[in-house]
Amino acid sequence: MNLKTENIIPVLIADDHAIFRMGLKQIIESAQGMKVIGEASNGLKAAELVEQLKPKVVVLDVDMPGCNGIEVARILKKKKLPVEIVILTMYSEEDIFNEIIEVGVKGFVLKDNATTEIIYAIKSVSEGKHYITPALSGLLIKSREKTSASNGILQNLTAMERRVLSLIAENKSSKEIADELHISYKTVENHRANICSKLNLHGSNVLLEFALDNKKLILS
């Protein structure tokens, strides 16, 4: 009896739709070796129950009132709680996907595919593995290609140009950059022009958009 209990994966579900939680619970408990030990209808309650009930896996919906799934994941990671996370989302968007990966979440499942994939996702993350719904494999490849391409382009910049770009990524104006680097405003503008030329960027705000989109890479 004890051996069987030890082999069961305790799971917590957090979603603000009661009917969806009910269906998810039935699917999870229909699988051998899994049990739902708690449910939450909002993010703050989910974070609280993870500390209280100590599940091995928590399934979090992205869109929840009070505190969304990504914010809950950040809280759990910050507290270093021994729980693996599966994020459920309706959106197959690159920005959301990248944000979830950056938080350190191992499981990512589209809600439309939850009925067929949630068991595999829970099992995978409980073993320390990643599970990303196959429907999002294209986003993963696109994200990696984009990062690789951006990194290659940045290698063409001089040390000063990269410094200027890093300050642009912090949303600083040319005047603020000039003051911080102790150079003239005109010199900053020249650096901006050279960066745009090397990155093949055209337009008044395109450099700022590029810097903000690639902020993590630029500041690393």
GROMACS .gro file of C-alpha atoms in nm:
model
  220
    1MET     CA    1   0.000   0.000   0.000
    2ASN     CA    2   0.278   0.242   0.092
    3LEU     CA    3   0.468   0.156  -0.224
    4LYS     CA    4   0.164   0.236  -0.436
    5THR     CA    5   0.112   0.566  -0.254
    6GLU     CA    6   0.475   0.667  -0.307
    7ASN     CA    7   0.443   0.600  -0.680
    8ILE     CA    8   0.140   0.827  -0.722
    9ILE     CA    9   0.204   1.173  -0.870
   10PRO     CA   10   0.012   1.432  -0.665
   11VAL     CA   11  -0.126   1.704  -0.893
   12LEU     CA   12  -0.276   2.047  -0.829
   13ILE     CA   13  -0.504   2.208  -1.090
   14ALA     CA   14  -0.551   2.586  -1.123
   15ASP     CA   15  -0.809   2.721  -1.367
   16ASP     CA   16  -1.091   2.970  -1.320
   17HIS     CA   17  -1.343   2.758  -1.513
   18ALA     CA   18  -1.500   2.495  -1.285
   19ILE     CA   19  -1.628   2.276  -1.570
   20PHE     CA   20  -1.284   2.267  -1.732
   21ARG     CA   21  -1.122   2.177  -1.397
   22MET     CA   22  -1.373   1.897  -1.351
   23GLY     CA   23  -1.299   1.753  -1.693
   24LEU     CA   24  -0.924   1.785  -1.644
   25LYS     CA   25  -0.946   1.614  -1.305
   26GLN     CA   26  -1.135   1.320  -1.455
   27ILE     CA   27  -0.875   1.280  -1.730
   28ILE     CA   28  -0.581   1.299  -1.487
   29GLU     CA   29  -0.731   1.055  -1.236
   30SER     CA   30  -0.820   0.812  -1.513
   31ALA     CA   31  -0.447   0.764  -1.561
   32GLN     CA   32  -0.268   0.513  -1.345
   33GLY     CA   33  -0.034   0.670  -1.087
   34MET     CA   34  -0.182   1.022  -1.075
   35LYS     CA   35  -0.413   1.193  -0.828
   36VAL     CA   36  -0.551   1.547  -0.809
   37ILE     CA   37  -0.496   1.660  -0.448
   38GLY     CA   38  -0.622   2.016  -0.485
   39GLU     CA   39  -0.792   2.272  -0.709
   40ALA     CA   40  -0.774   2.650  -0.732
   41SER     CA   41  -0.984   2.900  -0.925
   42ASN     CA   42  -0.727   3.183  -0.919
   43GLY     CA   43  -0.352   3.232  -0.922
   44LEU     CA   44  -0.302   3.350  -0.564
   45LYS     CA   45  -0.494   3.052  -0.427
   46ALA     CA   46  -0.288   2.822  -0.648
   47ALA     CA   47   0.041   2.956  -0.508
   48GLU     CA   48  -0.096   2.918  -0.155
   49LEU     CA   49  -0.212   2.558  -0.212
   50VAL     CA   50   0.122   2.456  -0.364
   51GLU     CA   51   0.290   2.551  -0.036
   52GLN     CA   52   0.024   2.381   0.173
   53LEU     CA   53  -0.039   2.058  -0.022
   54LYS     CA   54   0.307   2.014  -0.179
   55PRO     CA   55   0.205   1.859  -0.512
   56LYS     CA   56   0.471   1.719  -0.739
   57VAL     CA   57   0.312   1.888  -1.042
   58VAL     CA   58   0.089   2.196  -1.071
   59VAL     CA   59  -0.115   2.260  -1.385
   60LEU     CA   60  -0.166   2.636  -1.434
   61ASP     CA   61  -0.393   2.816  -1.676
   62VAL     CA   62  -0.232   3.129  -1.821
   63ASP     CA   63  -0.546   3.342  -1.790
   64MET     CA   64  -0.663   3.356  -1.429
   65PRO     CA   65  -0.800   3.645  -1.223
   66GLY     CA   66  -0.579   3.815  -0.966
   67CYS     CA   67  -0.255   3.649  -1.069
   68ASN     CA   68  -0.206   3.474  -1.402
   69GLY     CA   69  -0.032   3.143  -1.456
   70ILE     CA   70   0.302   3.293  -1.558
   71GLU     CA   71   0.307   3.515  -1.248
   72VAL     CA   72   0.228   3.213  -1.029
   73ALA     CA   73   0.514   3.024  -1.195
   74ARG     CA   74   0.748   3.312  -1.114
   75ILE     CA   75   0.636   3.308  -0.749
   76LEU     CA   76   0.692   2.933  -0.721
   77LYS     CA   77   1.036   2.954  -0.885
   78LYS     CA   78   1.137   3.246  -0.664
   79LYS     CA   79   1.040   3.051  -0.353
   80LYS     CA   80   1.227   2.748  -0.492
   81LEU     CA   81   0.936   2.518  -0.416
   82PRO     CA   82   0.994   2.156  -0.526
   83VAL     CA   83   0.713   2.146  -0.781
   84GLU     CA   84   0.715   2.108  -1.158
   85ILE     CA   85   0.485   2.324  -1.368
   86VAL     CA   86   0.265   2.263  -1.670
   87ILE     CA   87   0.119   2.577  -1.830
   88LEU     CA   88  -0.211   2.562  -2.017
   89THR     CA   89  -0.291   2.834  -2.269
   90MET     CA   90  -0.538   2.911  -2.544
   91TYR     CA   91  -0.273   3.105  -2.734
   92SER     CA   92  -0.005   2.969  -2.965
   93GLU     CA   93   0.186   3.296  -2.967
   94GLU     CA   94   0.564   3.326  -2.971
   95ASP     CA   95   0.582   3.601  -2.705
   96ILE     CA   96   0.383   3.399  -2.451
   97PHE     CA   97   0.580   3.085  -2.533
   98ASN     CA   98   0.914   3.263  -2.489
   99GLU     CA   99   0.803   3.421  -2.161
  100ILE     CA  100   0.701   3.083  -2.020
  101ILE     CA  101   1.029   2.921  -2.124
  102GLU     CA  102   1.229   3.208  -1.969
  103VAL     CA  103   1.052   3.153  -1.635
  104GLY     CA  104   1.182   2.795  -1.633
  105VAL     CA  105   0.855   2.609  -1.688
  106LYS     CA  106   0.906   2.259  -1.832
  107GLY     CA  107   0.552   2.185  -1.955
  108PHE     CA  108   0.354   2.380  -2.213
  109VAL     CA  109   0.019   2.255  -2.348
  110LEU     CA  110  -0.248   2.422  -2.560
  111LYS     CA  111  -0.591   2.396  -2.398
  112ASP     CA  112  -0.737   2.257  -2.719
  113ASN     CA  113  -0.498   1.962  -2.687
  114ALA     CA  114  -0.523   1.917  -2.309
  115THR     CA  115  -0.750   1.612  -2.321
  116THR     CA  116  -0.495   1.413  -2.522
  117GLU     CA  117  -0.168   1.560  -2.393
  118ILE     CA  118  -0.204   1.650  -2.026
  119ILE     CA  119  -0.113   1.300  -1.903
  120TYR     CA  120   0.207   1.295  -2.109
  121ALA     CA  121   0.292   1.647  -1.995
  122ILE     CA  122   0.248   1.569  -1.625
  123LYS     CA  123   0.444   1.245  -1.650
  124SER     CA  124   0.728   1.415  -1.840
  125VAL     CA  125   0.775   1.711  -1.606
  126SER     CA  126   0.745   1.486  -1.298
  127GLU     CA  127   1.052   1.304  -1.433
  128GLY     CA  128   1.237   1.632  -1.484
  129LYS     CA  129   1.184   1.630  -1.861
  130HIS     CA  130   1.033   1.898  -2.085
  131TYR     CA  131   0.702   1.858  -2.261
  132ILE     CA  132   0.606   2.109  -2.528
  133THR     CA  133   0.290   2.041  -2.725
  134PRO     CA  134   0.385   1.934  -3.080
  135ALA     CA  135   0.159   2.208  -3.217
  136LEU     CA  136   0.413   2.459  -3.082
  137SER     CA  137   0.725   2.296  -3.224
  138GLY     CA  138   0.725   2.555  -3.503
  139LEU     CA  139   0.739   2.838  -3.248
  140LEU     CA  140   1.033   2.672  -3.072
  141ILE     CA  141   1.228   2.642  -3.397
  142LYS     CA  142   1.137   2.998  -3.498
  143SER     CA  143   1.247   3.133  -3.159
  144ARG     CA  144   1.583   2.957  -3.175
  145GLU     CA  145   1.644   3.071  -3.533
  146LYS     CA  146   1.556   3.429  -3.441
  147THR     CA  147   1.792   3.428  -3.142
  148SER     CA  148   2.073   3.274  -3.345
  149ALA     CA  149   2.028   3.525  -3.628
  150SER     CA  150   2.015   3.823  -3.391
  151ASN     CA  151   2.324   3.703  -3.204
  152GLY     CA  152   2.516   3.666  -3.531
  153ILE     CA  153   2.423   4.018  -3.641
  154LEU     CA  154   2.526   4.170  -3.308
  155GLN     CA  155   2.876   4.028  -3.351
  156ASN     CA  156   2.928   4.284  -3.628
  157LEU     CA  157   2.893   4.576  -3.386
  158THR     CA  158   3.188   4.742  -3.216
  159ALA     CA  159   3.215   4.741  -2.836
  160MET     CA  160   3.093   5.101  -2.819
  161GLU     CA  161   2.803   5.031  -3.055
  162ARG     CA  162   2.694   4.738  -2.841
  163ARG     CA  163   2.718   4.960  -2.533
  164VAL     CA  164   2.498   5.222  -2.699
  165LEU     CA  165   2.255   4.950  -2.810
  166SER     CA  166   2.235   4.813  -2.455
  167LEU     CA  167   2.137   5.157  -2.327
  168ILE     CA  168   1.879   5.190  -2.604
  169ALA     CA  169   1.740   4.856  -2.485
  170GLU     CA  170   1.696   5.020  -2.145
  171ASN     CA  171   1.479   5.278  -2.324
  172LYS     CA  172   1.725   5.564  -2.271
  173SER     CA  173   1.727   5.868  -2.499
  174SER     CA  174   2.030   5.982  -2.698
  175LYS     CA  175   2.086   6.264  -2.449
  176GLU     CA  176   2.077   6.022  -2.153
  177ILE     CA  177   2.317   5.789  -2.334
  178ALA     CA  178   2.552   6.078  -2.411
  179ASP     CA  179   2.555   6.185  -2.046
  180GLU     CA  180   2.616   5.830  -1.920
  181LEU     CA  181   2.898   5.753  -2.166
  182HIS     CA  182   3.046   6.105  -2.142
  183ILE     CA  183   3.030   6.157  -2.517
  184SER     CA  184   2.848   6.414  -2.730
  185TYR     CA  185   2.489   6.386  -2.844
  186LYS     CA  186   2.610   6.391  -3.206
  187THR     CA  187   2.845   6.098  -3.139
  188VAL     CA  188   2.554   5.895  -3.000
  189GLU     CA  189   2.347   5.975  -3.309
  190ASN     CA  190   2.638   5.863  -3.530
  191HIS     CA  191   2.658   5.536  -3.339
  192ARG     CA  192   2.283   5.488  -3.378
  193ALA     CA  193   2.312   5.546  -3.754
  194ASN     CA  194   2.600   5.296  -3.781
  195ILE     CA  195   2.407   5.036  -3.579
  196CYS     CA  196   2.101   5.078  -3.803
  197SER     CA  197   2.319   5.040  -4.111
  198LYS     CA  198   2.483   4.720  -3.982
  199LEU     CA  199   2.150   4.574  -3.868
  200ASN     CA  200   1.977   4.680  -4.189
  201LEU     CA  201   1.713   4.873  -3.995
  202HIS     CA  202   1.518   5.158  -4.151
  203GLY     CA  203   1.272   5.395  -3.985
  204SER     CA  204   1.257   5.636  -3.693
  205ASN     CA  205   1.163   5.389  -3.416
  206VAL     CA  206   1.284   5.062  -3.566
  207LEU     CA  207   1.612   5.059  -3.368
  208LEU     CA  208   1.428   5.102  -3.039
  209GLU     CA  209   1.184   4.824  -3.134
  210PHE     CA  210   1.474   4.594  -3.224
  211ALA     CA  211   1.652   4.673  -2.896
  212LEU     CA  212   1.342   4.606  -2.686
  213ASP     CA  213   1.257   4.285  -2.875
  214ASN     CA  214   1.611   4.155  -2.824
  215LYS     CA  215   1.673   4.308  -2.481
  216LYS     CA  216   1.766   3.985  -2.308
  217LEU     CA  217   2.019   3.894  -2.575
  218ILE     CA  218   2.166   4.245  -2.592
  219LEU     CA  219   2.208   4.279  -2.215
  220SER     CA  220   2.348   3.929  -2.163
   0.00000   0.00000   0.00000
